[in-house]
Coordinates of C-alpha atoms and ligand atoms in Angstrom, one line a residue:
X2 CA 25.5 -52.5 30.7
X3 CA 28.0 -53.4 28.1
X4 CA 26.8 -51.7 24.9
X5 CA 28.5 -48.6 24.1
X6 CA 25.6 -46.9 22.8
X7 CA 22.0 -46.5 24.4
X8 CA 18.7 -45.3 23.2
X9 CA 16.7 -43.7 26.3
X10 CA 13.0 -42.9 25.8
X11 CA 10.2 -41.5 27.9
X12 CA 6.6 -42.2 27.2
X13 CA 5.0 -39.4 24.9
X14 CA 2.6 -37.3 26.8
X15 CA -0.9 -36.5 26.0
X16 CA -1.7 -32.8 25.1
X17 CA -5.1 -32.6 26.4
X18 CA -3.5 -30.8 29.4
X19 CA -0.3 -29.0 30.2
X20 CA 2.5 -31.0 32.0
X21 CA 2.5 -31.7 35.6
X22 CA 5.0 -33.2 38.2
X23 CA 4.3 -36.8 37.0
X24 CA 5.5 -36.2 33.7
X25 CA 8.2 -34.3 34.9
X26 CA 9.4 -37.2 37.3
X27 CA 9.7 -39.6 34.2
X28 CA 11.5 -37.2 31.9
X29 CA 14.0 -36.3 34.8
X30 CA 14.8 -39.8 35.6
X31 CA 15.7 -40.1 31.8
X32 CA 17.8 -37.1 31.8
X33 CA 19.6 -38.0 34.9
X34 CA 20.4 -41.4 33.2
X35 CA 21.4 -39.9 29.9
X36 CA 23.8 -37.6 31.7
X37 CA 25.1 -40.4 33.8
X38 CA 25.8 -42.8 30.9
X39 CA 27.2 -40.0 28.9
X40 CA 29.6 -39.2 31.4
X41 CA 30.7 -43.1 31.7
X42 CA 31.6 -42.6 28.0
X43 CA 28.6 -43.9 26.4
X44 CA 26.8 -42.5 23.3
X45 CA 23.3 -41.6 24.3
X46 CA 20.1 -40.6 22.3
X47 CA 17.3 -39.3 24.6
X48 CA 14.1 -39.2 23.0
X49 CA 10.9 -37.8 24.3
X50 CA 7.7 -35.9 22.7
X51 CA 4.0 -35.6 22.7
X52 CA 0.9 -37.9 21.8
X53 CA -1.5 -35.8 20.2
X54 CA -4.3 -37.9 18.6
X55 CA -7.4 -39.4 19.9
X56 CA -10.6 -38.6 21.6
X57 CA -9.3 -37.1 24.7
X58 CA -7.6 -34.5 22.8
X59 CA -10.3 -34.0 20.5
X60 CA -12.6 -33.5 23.4
X61 CA -10.6 -31.2 25.1
X62 CA -10.1 -29.0 22.0
X63 CA -13.8 -29.0 21.6
X64 CA -14.5 -27.6 25.2
X65 CA -11.9 -25.2 24.8
X66 CA -13.4 -23.9 21.4
X67 CA -9.9 -24.7 19.8
X68 CA -9.2 -26.9 17.0
X69 CA -7.4 -29.9 18.1
X70 CA -4.2 -28.9 16.2
X71 CA -4.3 -25.6 17.9
X72 CA -4.4 -27.3 21.4
X73 CA -1.5 -29.6 20.3
X74 CA 0.7 -26.9 19.4
X75 CA 0.1 -24.9 22.5
X76 CA 0.3 -27.8 24.9
X77 CA 3.2 -29.4 23.1
X78 CA 5.1 -26.2 23.3
X79 CA 4.4 -26.2 27.1
X80 CA 6.0 -29.5 27.3
X81 CA 9.1 -28.4 25.7
X82 CA 9.2 -25.2 27.7
X83 CA 9.0 -27.1 31.2
X84 CA 11.7 -29.3 30.1
X85 CA 13.8 -26.4 29.3
X86 CA 12.9 -25.0 32.8
X87 CA 14.0 -28.2 34.3
X88 CA 17.3 -28.3 32.5
X89 CA 16.3 -31.4 30.6
X90 CA 18.3 -31.9 27.6
X91 CA 16.8 -34.4 25.1
X92 CA 18.2 -35.0 21.6
X93 CA 14.8 -35.3 19.9
X94 CA 11.1 -34.2 20.7
X95 CA 8.6 -36.1 18.4
X96 CA 5.1 -35.0 17.9
X97 CA 2.8 -37.6 16.6
X98 CA 1.1 -35.1 14.4
X99 CA 4.6 -34.4 12.5
X100 CA 4.3 -35.5 9.0
X101 CA 7.2 -38.0 9.2
X102 CA 5.5 -39.9 11.9
X103 CA 2.2 -40.1 10.3
X104 CA 3.9 -41.2 7.1
X105 CA 6.0 -44.0 9.1
X106 CA 2.7 -45.0 11.1
X107 CA 0.8 -45.6 7.5
X108 CA 3.7 -47.4 6.0
X109 CA 3.7 -49.8 9.1
X110 CA 0.1 -50.2 8.6
X111 CA 0.5 -51.2 5.1
X112 CA 3.3 -53.5 5.9
X113 CA 1.2 -55.3 8.8
X114 CA -1.8 -55.6 6.1
X115 CA 0.5 -56.9 3.6
X116 CA 1.9 -59.6 6.1
X117 CA -1.6 -60.7 7.2
X118 CA -1.1 -59.3 10.8
X119 CA -4.5 -57.6 10.8
X120 CA -7.9 -58.8 10.0
X121 CA -11.2 -57.4 9.7
X122 CA -13.8 -58.2 12.6
X123 CA -17.3 -56.9 13.7
X124 CA -16.7 -55.3 17.1
X125 CA -19.8 -55.3 19.2
X126 CA -19.6 -53.2 22.4
X127 CA -21.6 -50.8 24.7
X128 CA -21.0 -47.1 23.7
X129 CA -21.6 -44.0 25.9
X130 CA -22.4 -41.2 23.6
X131 CA -21.5 -38.9 26.6
X132 CA -18.0 -40.4 27.1
X133 CA -17.7 -41.0 23.4
X134 CA -16.2 -44.1 24.2
X135 CA -16.9 -48.0 24.7
X136 CA -17.7 -49.0 28.2
X137 CA -17.6 -52.7 29.9
X138 CA -20.6 -54.2 31.0
X139 CA -18.7 -54.4 34.7
X140 CA -18.4 -50.6 34.8
X141 CA -21.9 -49.8 34.5
X142 CA -23.8 -48.7 37.7
X143 CA -27.6 -50.1 37.4
X144 CA -27.0 -50.3 33.9
X145 CA -26.1 -46.4 33.5
X146 CA -22.8 -45.1 32.5
X147 CA -21.5 -43.8 36.0
X148 CA -20.3 -40.5 34.7
X149 CA -23.3 -39.5 32.5
X150 CA -26.1 -41.5 34.1
X151 CA -27.4 -42.6 30.5
X152 CA -27.7 -46.1 29.3
X153 CA -25.2 -46.9 26.6
X154 CA -26.2 -48.0 23.4
X155 CA -25.1 -51.2 21.6
X156 CA -22.7 -50.4 18.8
X157 CA -21.2 -52.6 16.2
X158 CA -18.5 -51.5 14.0
X159 CA -16.0 -53.2 11.7
X160 CA -12.4 -52.5 12.8
X161 CA -9.0 -54.2 11.8
X162 CA -7.8 -56.3 14.7
X163 CA -4.0 -56.8 15.4
X164 CA -3.1 -60.7 15.9
X165 CA -1.7 -60.3 19.4
X166 CA -2.5 -63.9 20.6
X167 CA -0.1 -65.5 18.3
X168 CA 2.9 -63.6 19.7
X169 CA 2.4 -64.0 23.5
X170 CA 4.2 -67.3 23.6
X171 CA 7.4 -65.9 21.9
X172 CA 7.3 -62.8 23.9
X173 CA 7.0 -64.7 27.1
X174 CA 9.9 -66.6 26.0
X175 CA 12.2 -63.6 25.2
X176 CA 11.3 -62.1 28.6
X177 CA 12.0 -65.4 30.4
X178 CA 15.4 -65.7 28.8
X179 CA 16.1 -61.9 29.7
X180 CA 16.2 -60.8 26.0
X181 CA 13.7 -58.2 27.1
X182 CA 14.5 -57.3 30.6
X183 CA 11.6 -55.9 32.6
X184 CA 12.7 -53.9 35.6
X185 CA 12.0 -54.0 38.5
X186 CA 10.5 -57.4 39.7
X187 CA 7.1 -56.2 40.1
X188 CA 6.9 -54.9 36.7
X189 CA 8.0 -58.4 35.3
X190 CA 5.8 -60.3 37.4
X191 CA 2.8 -58.3 36.3
X192 CA 3.8 -58.7 32.8
X193 CA 3.9 -62.4 33.1
X194 CA 0.5 -62.6 34.7
X195 CA -1.0 -60.5 31.8
X196 CA 0.5 -63.1 29.4
X197 CA -0.8 -66.0 31.4
X198 CA -4.4 -64.4 31.1
X199 CA -4.1 -64.8 27.7
X200 CA -4.8 -61.3 26.3
X201 CA -7.1 -61.5 23.2
X202 CA -6.3 -59.8 19.7
X203 CA -7.0 -56.2 19.9
X204 CA -8.6 -53.6 17.9
X205 CA -6.1 -51.5 16.2
X206 CA -8.2 -49.1 14.4
X207 CA -11.3 -47.1 15.0
X208 CA -14.4 -45.7 13.0
X209 CA -13.3 -42.4 11.8
X210 CA -16.9 -41.3 12.1
X211 CA -16.6 -41.5 15.9
X212 CA -12.8 -40.5 16.4
X213 CA -12.1 -37.8 13.9
X214 CA -8.8 -36.8 15.2
X215 CA -6.4 -39.8 14.3
X216 CA -4.1 -40.9 11.6
X217 CA -6.1 -42.3 8.7
X218 CA -5.9 -46.0 7.8
X219 CA -3.9 -45.8 4.6
X220 CA -6.0 -48.7 2.8
X221 CA -9.5 -47.8 4.5
X222 CA -10.3 -44.0 4.6
X223 CA -13.4 -44.7 7.0
X224 CA -10.9 -46.0 9.8
X225 CA -8.2 -44.3 11.8
X226 CA -5.2 -45.9 13.8
X227 CA -5.9 -46.6 17.4
X228 CA -4.1 -43.9 19.2
X229 CA -2.1 -46.6 21.3
X230 CA -0.6 -48.0 18.1
X231 CA 0.0 -44.6 16.8
X232 CA 1.8 -43.6 19.8
X233 CA 4.0 -46.7 20.6
X234 CA 5.4 -46.4 16.8
X235 CA 6.9 -43.1 17.9
X236 CA 9.9 -45.1 19.3
X237 CA 10.9 -46.2 16.0
X238 CA 9.7 -43.4 13.7
X239 CA 11.6 -40.8 15.5
X240 CA 14.9 -42.7 14.6
X241 CA 14.1 -43.1 11.0
X242 CA 12.2 -46.5 10.8
X243 CA 10.7 -45.5 7.6
X244 CA 13.0 -43.3 5.7
X245 CA 16.5 -43.1 7.4
X246 CA 17.5 -46.8 7.8
X247 CA 21.3 -46.0 8.7
X248 CA 20.0 -44.0 11.5
X249 CA 17.5 -46.6 12.5
X250 CA 20.0 -49.2 12.4
X251 CA 22.4 -47.3 14.6
X252 CA 20.1 -46.3 17.3
X253 CA 17.8 -49.6 17.3
X254 CA 19.8 -52.4 16.1
X255 CA 23.1 -51.5 17.4
X256 CA 22.1 -49.9 20.5
X257 CA 20.8 -50.9 24.0
X258 CA 17.2 -49.7 23.9
X259 CA 15.9 -48.6 27.4
X260 CA 12.3 -47.6 27.7
X261 CA 11.4 -45.7 30.8
X262 CA 7.6 -45.4 31.8
X263 CA 5.0 -45.5 34.7
X264 CA 3.3 -48.7 35.7
X265 CA -0.1 -47.3 34.5
X266 CA 1.1 -48.0 30.8
X267 CA 2.8 -51.2 31.4
X268 CA 0.7 -53.6 29.4
X269 CA 1.0 -51.5 26.2
X270 CA 4.8 -51.4 26.5
X271 CA 5.5 -54.9 27.8
X272 CA 2.9 -56.8 25.6
X273 CA 1.3 -55.0 22.8
X274 CA 4.5 -53.1 21.7
X275 CA 6.9 -56.3 21.5
X276 CA 4.1 -57.9 19.7
X277 CA 4.0 -55.2 17.1
X278 CA 7.7 -55.3 16.8
X279 CA 7.7 -59.0 16.2
X280 CA 5.1 -58.8 13.6
X281 CA 7.3 -56.1 11.9
X282 CA 10.3 -58.4 12.3
X283 CA 12.1 -55.8 14.3
X284 CA 14.3 -56.6 17.4
X285 CA 12.6 -56.1 20.8
X286 CA 13.8 -53.3 23.1
X287 CA 16.5 -54.4 25.4
X288 CA 15.0 -53.2 28.6
X289 CA 11.9 -51.4 30.1
X290 CA 12.2 -49.7 33.3
X291 CA 9.0 -49.2 34.9
X292 CA 8.5 -46.7 37.9
X293 CA 5.9 -46.4 40.5
X294 CA 3.1 -43.7 40.7
X295 CA 3.3 -41.1 43.4
X296 CA 0.5 -39.3 45.0
X297 CA 0.6 -35.5 46.3
X298 CA 0.0 -34.9 49.9
X299 CA -1.4 -38.5 50.2
X300 CA -3.9 -37.9 47.2
X301 CA -4.1 -39.0 43.7
X302 CA -3.1 -36.0 41.5
X303 CA -6.1 -35.0 39.6
X304 CA -7.6 -31.7 38.4
X305 CA -10.7 -32.0 40.0
X306 CA -9.0 -32.2 43.4
X307 CA -7.1 -29.2 42.4
X308 CA -3.9 -30.7 43.6
X309 CA -1.9 -31.0 40.2
X310 CA 1.5 -29.5 40.8
X311 CA 3.1 -27.7 37.9
X312 CA 6.8 -28.2 37.8
X313 CA 7.2 -24.6 36.5
X314 CA 5.6 -23.2 39.7
X315 CA 8.1 -25.0 41.6
X316 CA 11.0 -23.7 39.6
X317 CA 9.9 -20.2 40.3
X318 CA 10.3 -21.0 43.9
X319 CA 13.2 -23.4 44.2
X320 CA 15.1 -22.9 40.9
X321 CA 15.9 -25.4 38.2
X322 CA 18.3 -27.3 40.4
X323 CA 16.3 -27.0 43.5
X324 CA 13.2 -28.5 42.0
X325 CA 15.5 -31.4 40.1
X326 CA 16.6 -32.2 43.6
X327 CA 13.2 -31.9 45.4
X328 CA 11.6 -34.3 42.8
X329 CA 14.3 -36.9 42.7
X330 CA 15.1 -37.1 46.3
X331 CA 11.7 -38.2 47.5
X332 CA 11.4 -41.7 47.0
X333 CA 13.0 -44.9 45.2
X334 CA 11.5 -44.8 41.8
X335 CA 10.4 -48.3 41.5
X336 CA 8.5 -47.8 44.7
X337 CA 6.7 -44.4 43.9
X338 CA 5.3 -42.8 47.1
X339 CA 3.9 -39.6 48.6
X340 CA 5.3 -36.3 47.4
X341 CA 5.2 -34.0 50.4
X342 CA 5.1 -30.6 49.2
X343 CA 4.9 -29.0 52.6
X344 CA 8.3 -30.3 53.4
X345 CA 9.7 -29.0 50.2
X346 CA 11.0 -25.7 51.8
X347 CA 12.5 -27.5 54.7
X348 CA 14.3 -30.2 52.6
X349 CA 15.5 -27.5 50.3
X350 CA 17.1 -25.5 53.0
X351 CA 18.3 -28.3 54.9
X352 CA 20.0 -30.4 52.2
X353 CA 20.9 -27.7 49.5
X354 CA 21.3 -24.5 51.3
X355 CA 22.8 -26.1 54.5
X356 CA 24.5 -29.3 53.9
X357 CA 25.8 -28.9 50.1
X358 CA 25.9 -25.2 50.0
X359 CA 27.6 -24.8 53.5
X360 CA 30.0 -27.4 52.9
X361 CA 31.3 -25.8 49.5
X362 CA 31.3 -22.4 51.0
X363 CA 33.1 -23.4 54.1
X364 CA 35.7 -25.3 52.4
X365 CA 36.4 -22.7 49.7
X366 CA 36.5 -19.9 52.3
X367 CA 39.3 -21.7 54.3
X368 CA 41.1 -22.7 51.4
X369 CA 41.2 -19.1 49.9
X370 CA 42.3 -17.7 53.1
X371 CA 45.3 -19.5 53.5
X372 CA 47.4 -20.6 50.4
X373 CA 48.3 -24.2 50.9
X374 CA 49.6 -26.8 48.5
X375 CA 46.9 -29.4 48.0
X376 CA 48.1 -33.1 48.8
X377 CA 47.5 -35.1 45.7
X378 CA 46.2 -38.2 48.0
X379 CA 43.8 -38.1 50.5
X380 CA 44.4 -39.6 53.9
X381 CA 43.5 -43.3 54.6
X382 CA 40.1 -42.7 56.1
X383 CA 39.1 -40.4 53.2
X384 CA 40.4 -42.7 50.6
X385 CA 38.3 -45.5 52.0
X386 CA 35.1 -43.5 52.2
X387 CA 35.6 -41.8 48.7
X388 CA 36.2 -45.4 47.2
X389 CA 33.1 -46.7 48.9
X390 CA 30.8 -44.0 48.0
X391 CA 32.0 -44.1 44.3
X392 CA 31.6 -47.9 44.3
X393 CA 28.1 -48.0 45.7
X394 CA 27.0 -44.9 43.8
X395 CA 28.0 -46.7 40.4
X396 CA 26.6 -49.9 41.4
X397 CA 23.1 -48.2 42.1
X398 CA 23.3 -46.0 39.1
X399 CA 23.8 -49.0 36.8
X400 CA 20.8 -50.3 38.1
X401 CA 18.8 -47.2 37.8
X402 CA 18.5 -46.9 41.5
X403 CA 19.0 -43.1 41.2
X404 CA 17.4 -42.0 44.5
X405 CA 19.6 -44.3 46.4
X406 CA 22.7 -43.1 44.5
X407 CA 21.8 -39.6 45.3
X408 CA 21.6 -40.4 49.0
X409 CA 25.2 -41.9 48.8
X410 CA 26.4 -38.5 47.4
X411 CA 24.7 -36.8 50.6
X412 CA 26.1 -39.3 53.0
X413 CA 29.5 -38.0 51.7
X414 CA 28.5 -34.5 52.0
X415 CA 27.6 -35.1 55.8
X416 CA 30.8 -37.0 56.5
X417 CA 32.7 -33.9 55.3
X418 CA 30.6 -31.6 57.2
X419 CA 31.0 -33.5 60.2
X420 CA 34.7 -33.9 59.7
X421 CA 35.3 -30.3 59.5
X422 CA 33.2 -29.4 62.3
X423 CA 35.0 -32.1 64.5
X424 CA 38.3 -31.1 63.4
X425 CA 37.7 -27.5 63.8
X426 CA 39.7 -26.8 60.8
X427 CA 39.3 -23.0 61.0
X428 CA 41.2 -22.9 64.2
X429 CA 44.3 -24.0 62.4
X430 CA 44.4 -20.9 60.0
X431 CA 46.4 -18.8 62.5
X432 CA 48.8 -21.2 63.4
X433 CA 51.9 -21.0 61.9
X434 CA 54.0 -24.0 63.5
X435 CA 54.8 -26.7 60.8
X436 CA 52.7 -29.1 62.7
X437 CA 49.7 -27.0 62.5
X438 CA 50.3 -26.1 58.8
X439 CA 50.6 -29.6 58.0
X440 CA 47.5 -30.6 59.6
X441 CA 45.7 -27.9 57.8
X442 CA 47.0 -28.8 54.6
X443 CA 46.1 -32.4 55.2
X444 CA 42.4 -31.5 56.2
X445 CA 42.0 -29.1 53.5
X446 CA 43.2 -31.6 50.8
X447 CA 40.9 -34.4 52.1
X448 CA 38.0 -31.8 52.1
X449 CA 38.8 -30.5 48.3
X450 CA 39.5 -34.1 47.0
X451 CA 36.0 -34.8 48.4
X452 CA 34.4 -31.8 46.8
X453 CA 35.9 -32.8 43.5
X454 CA 34.4 -36.3 44.1
X455 CA 30.9 -34.7 45.1
X456 CA 30.8 -32.3 42.1
X457 CA 31.4 -35.2 39.6
X458 CA 28.8 -37.8 41.2
X459 CA 26.0 -34.9 41.7
X460 CA 26.5 -33.8 38.0
X461 CA 23.4 -36.1 36.5
X462 CA 21.2 -34.7 39.1
X463 CA 22.2 -31.0 39.6
X464 CA 24.4 -30.4 36.3
X465 CA 24.5 -26.5 36.9
X466 CA 25.5 -26.9 40.5
X467 CA 28.3 -29.3 39.6
X468 CA 29.7 -26.8 37.1
X469 CA 29.4 -23.9 39.5
X470 CA 31.5 -26.0 42.1
X471 CA 34.0 -26.6 39.5
X472 CA 34.1 -23.0 38.6
X473 CA 34.2 -21.7 42.2
X474 CA 37.1 -24.2 43.1
X475 CA 39.2 -23.2 40.0
X476 CA 38.6 -19.3 40.2
X477 CA 39.1 -19.2 44.0
X478 CA 35.7 -17.9 44.5
X479 CA 33.1 -18.2 47.3
X480 CA 29.6 -17.6 46.4
X481 CA 26.4 -19.2 47.9
X482 CA 25.2 -22.2 45.8
X483 CA 21.7 -21.9 47.1
X484 CA 19.7 -19.2 48.4
X485 CA 18.2 -19.8 51.8
X486 CA 14.5 -19.8 51.6
Ligands
MSP515 N1 0.3 -41.0 25.9 C1 0.5 -42.0 26.8 C2 1.7 -42.6 26.5 C3 2.3 -43.1 25.3 S1 3.8 -43.8 25.1 C4 3.8 -44.5 23.7 C5 0.2 -41.5 28.1 N2 0.5 -40.3 28.3 S2 0.3 -39.7 29.7 O1 0.5 -38.1 29.4 O2 -1.0 -40.1 30.4 O3 1.7 -39.8 30.7 C6 1.7 -40.9 31.2 C7 3.1 -41.1 31.9 O4 3.2 -39.9 32.8 C8 3.0 -42.2 33.0 O5 3.6 -43.4 32.4 C9 4.3 -41.8 33.9 O6 5.5 -42.1 33.3 C10 4.0 -40.3 33.9 N3 3.0 -40.1 35.1 C11 1.7 -39.5 35.1 N4 1.4 -39.4 36.4 C12 2.4 -39.8 37.2 C13 2.3 -39.8 38.8 N5 1.3 -39.4 39.5 N6 3.4 -40.4 39.2 C14 4.5 -40.8 38.5 N7 4.7 -40.7 37.2 C15 3.4 -40.1 36.5 O7 -0.1 -42.3 29.0

C-alpha cells in the first residue's frame, strides 16, 4: 500500500447482547493491522463502535424490562471493556446514539432528499406481529411464520426508497477497475454476482409506529431511518463529515480507507454503502477486507446452543496475550473455520509456554551466565533465514494474511529452538578455550539477533509480550513469559 495514511474500520456491533468471540475476531484483526502499519511508519486511525438502533435492540430491552437506552449504555460499555481486556487500542469508539452521529445522519438524509435520491413509495409486504418484521413469502411454512406459527398480515406502508438501481453500473465499473478493491476473491465474486442480479431500490425508512427506536427522518416525523443506513453512515460521521470538514478530508479523502467485516454483511458494504456514497458525491472506500465466519466446535455460535464464547472468559484463563494468540492462530481469515476450544490449553502450552517462552528463557539464561560480546552480524545460515522470514512476513501482512504471517514467526522460533538443542549451546559455557568461547559467542549472537527479530515481528499480535522480551534483553533478566497451564 502506497498511501501514508490509513483509516481502518470494523463493523459497529449490535448491542442487543454482549460481545462474543466473533466480534472479538474482527476487532482483533483490525488491531493487528493497525499496529503493523503504524510500525511501518504509517499514520493510522482505527475506528470501531456500536450499532444501537432498530427493532432487535428495542425488543431485547423490552424483554429485559429496560429502556433501550439503558440496554445500549450497558452493552456498549461491555464492548469497550472487552476490547480493553484484549489489548485492543482503537482511536475512536462511535455509538449511533451519539448526538453528533444522529445529527450527521439527519443532515445526510436532507441532502439525499434535496438531490432527489429518495422517493416515496407504498410498500407492501407480509408482516408478522410476533417478529415485528416483514417476512418473505418463501420463508413461510404452510402459510405461517415458522417462529410464531401464526399467519402474517398484509401491511402496506409508505416509505422513502433510496435509488440504488441507478448506481449499480457505476459501482460495478469502479470495482472492476480496482478503484474499490474487494478482498479476497470470493467476496469480489459474490459482490459482482449480487450486482448482476440487479438489486432493486431499497426502503431506507420505516414507519415510526412500528420501529420506535431509531433516528427520526428530519422531514417526516412519522418515519425513522432504516437501521442499516444509520449504521453505515458511522464510517463518515465518526470522522467529521458533517461538522469537521478538515478532519473528514484528512481521514477519508486523503487516506486509504479500509473496511474490515465478516461475509454476513457483505451486501450492505460492497453495494449499498458505495451507492449511498455515490449519491453523496463522496469517494468510495479504497478497500474492503471480508473475512470468513467461524463455527465453535463444529457448530454455529448461538445463544440457544449455549456455545457462545465470551472473550473475557478466555482472558481469565489464558491472559490477554494468550487469548489474542489463540484467536489469531486458528485459521486464515479469508477462510474462517472451526474454533476448537478443547485444544486451546494444549495450543497455549505448546506454542506460547514451550516454544516461545522457553526459547526466550533458554537464550537469556545462557547469555546472562556468561558475559560475551555479541557479534553484530549473524552467521550466514541465520542471515538467510532471518531475511527470508522477514520478506515472507511483510509480503503476507501487506496482503492482510495475518494467520500465515504469524506462522512465519513461529517457524523462526522453531528454527531457533532446534538450533539451540542441536548445538547444545549450554555445554560450551564452562569451556574456556578460545575455540569454544568463539563458538559460544557465535551461537548466542545468532540466537539473540533472532530474538530481536521475533520480538519485532510478533509485536502486532502480542504487543505486551514483545515489550516484555525487549525489557528482559535490556535488563538482563529472565522471567517466564507465559505461565504453563
Ligand atoms: N450492526 C451490524 C453491522 C453494521 S456495520 C455498519 C452487525 N452487527 S453484529 O453485531 O451482528 O456484528 C457482525 C460482525 O461480527 C460480522 O460482520 C463479523 O465481523 C463479526 N462476527 C459475528 N459472528 C462471527 C463469527 N461467528 N465468525 C466471525 N466473525 C463474526 O452486523
